[in-house]
Short mmCIF file of C-alpha atoms in Angstrom, two decimals:
data_model
loop_
_atom_site.label_atom_id
_atom_site.label_comp_id
_atom_site.label_asym_id
_atom_site.label_seq_id
_atom_site.Cartn_x
_atom_site.Cartn_y
_atom_site.Cartn_z
CA MET A 19 111.11 92.67 72.72
CA VAL A 20 108.79 95.66 73.38
CA SER A 21 110.74 96.71 76.70
CA GLU A 22 114.09 97.10 74.28
CA LEU A 23 112.04 99.34 71.85
CA LEU A 24 110.86 101.60 74.71
CA LEU A 25 113.93 102.65 75.98
CA ARG A 26 115.27 103.90 72.50
CA PRO A 27 116.32 107.53 72.83
CA PRO A 28 113.33 109.89 72.74
CA GLY A 29 112.67 111.12 68.57
CA SER A 30 113.77 107.43 67.57
CA ARG A 31 111.24 105.84 65.48
CA VAL A 32 109.77 102.50 66.49
CA VAL A 33 106.81 100.31 65.73
CA LEU A 34 104.14 99.76 68.51
CA LEU A 35 100.81 98.91 69.27
CA GLY A 36 98.50 101.75 70.54
CA ASN A 37 99.17 101.14 74.25
CA GLU A 38 102.66 100.62 73.87
CA ALA A 39 103.22 103.97 72.36
CA ILE A 40 100.94 105.27 75.35
CA ALA A 41 103.97 103.72 77.12
CA ARG A 42 106.76 105.33 75.30
CA GLY A 43 104.99 108.59 75.94
CA VAL A 44 104.87 108.12 79.38
CA ILE A 45 108.74 107.74 79.33
CA GLU A 46 109.19 110.60 77.26
CA SER A 47 106.88 113.02 79.11
CA GLY A 48 109.16 111.99 82.63
CA ILE A 49 105.68 110.95 84.28
CA GLY A 50 106.82 109.51 88.07
CA VAL A 51 103.87 107.82 89.24
CA VAL A 52 101.22 105.10 86.38
CA SER A 53 98.77 103.35 88.15
CA GLY A 54 95.89 101.27 86.58
CA TYR A 55 93.44 98.09 87.14
CA PRO A 56 93.26 94.93 85.64
CA GLY A 57 91.07 94.33 83.03
CA THR A 58 90.75 97.89 81.71
CA PRO A 59 91.49 98.27 77.57
CA SER A 60 94.86 100.10 78.58
CA SER A 61 96.33 97.42 80.62
CA GLU A 62 99.19 97.07 78.09
CA VAL A 63 100.51 100.37 79.25
CA ILE A 64 101.11 99.07 82.60
CA ALA A 65 102.23 95.98 81.39
CA SER A 66 105.18 97.68 79.10
CA LEU A 67 105.98 99.84 81.80
CA ALA A 68 105.98 97.50 85.10
CA PRO A 69 109.07 95.38 83.95
CA LEU A 70 111.34 98.70 83.19
CA ALA A 71 109.86 100.67 86.34
CA SER A 72 112.80 100.37 88.49
CA LYS A 73 115.33 101.08 85.90
CA LEU A 74 113.58 104.30 84.47
CA GLY A 75 113.14 105.39 87.97
CA ILE A 76 108.95 105.35 87.67
CA TYR A 77 106.32 103.88 90.37
CA VAL A 78 104.09 101.52 88.62
CA GLU A 79 101.08 99.86 90.38
CA TRP A 80 98.40 97.86 89.37
CA ALA A 81 94.89 99.16 91.55
CA VAL A 82 92.38 96.97 93.11
CA ASN A 83 89.69 99.35 91.16
CA GLU A 84 89.10 102.05 89.39
CA LYS A 85 88.74 104.28 92.18
CA VAL A 86 91.88 103.14 93.93
CA GLY A 87 93.87 103.96 90.91
CA PHE A 88 92.46 107.45 90.70
CA GLU A 89 93.23 107.86 94.30
CA ILE A 90 96.98 106.76 93.69
CA ALA A 91 97.24 109.22 91.10
CA LEU A 92 95.61 111.49 92.91
CA GLY A 93 98.03 111.56 96.04
CA ALA A 94 101.12 111.63 93.32
CA ALA A 95 99.78 114.71 91.65
CA PHE A 96 99.05 116.71 95.47
CA ALA A 97 102.68 115.14 96.29
CA GLY A 98 104.22 116.41 93.53
#
């Protein structure tokens, strides 16, 4: 299962699809807020992170469109 691969220790070698690898990078980088909108080519990033969000302490949210997704990310950046 992909979620198990994403939770391996940093530096572990795992085989992932491109968007799953981005999700792994999000986890390893310590990002606290992730936002995206349905239909984007990177939808798998949100889909991979959402089931793990509470375990990792990451806030993950689907936005209704690009503008709202940007505003969520901007608000998180302003808030620190």
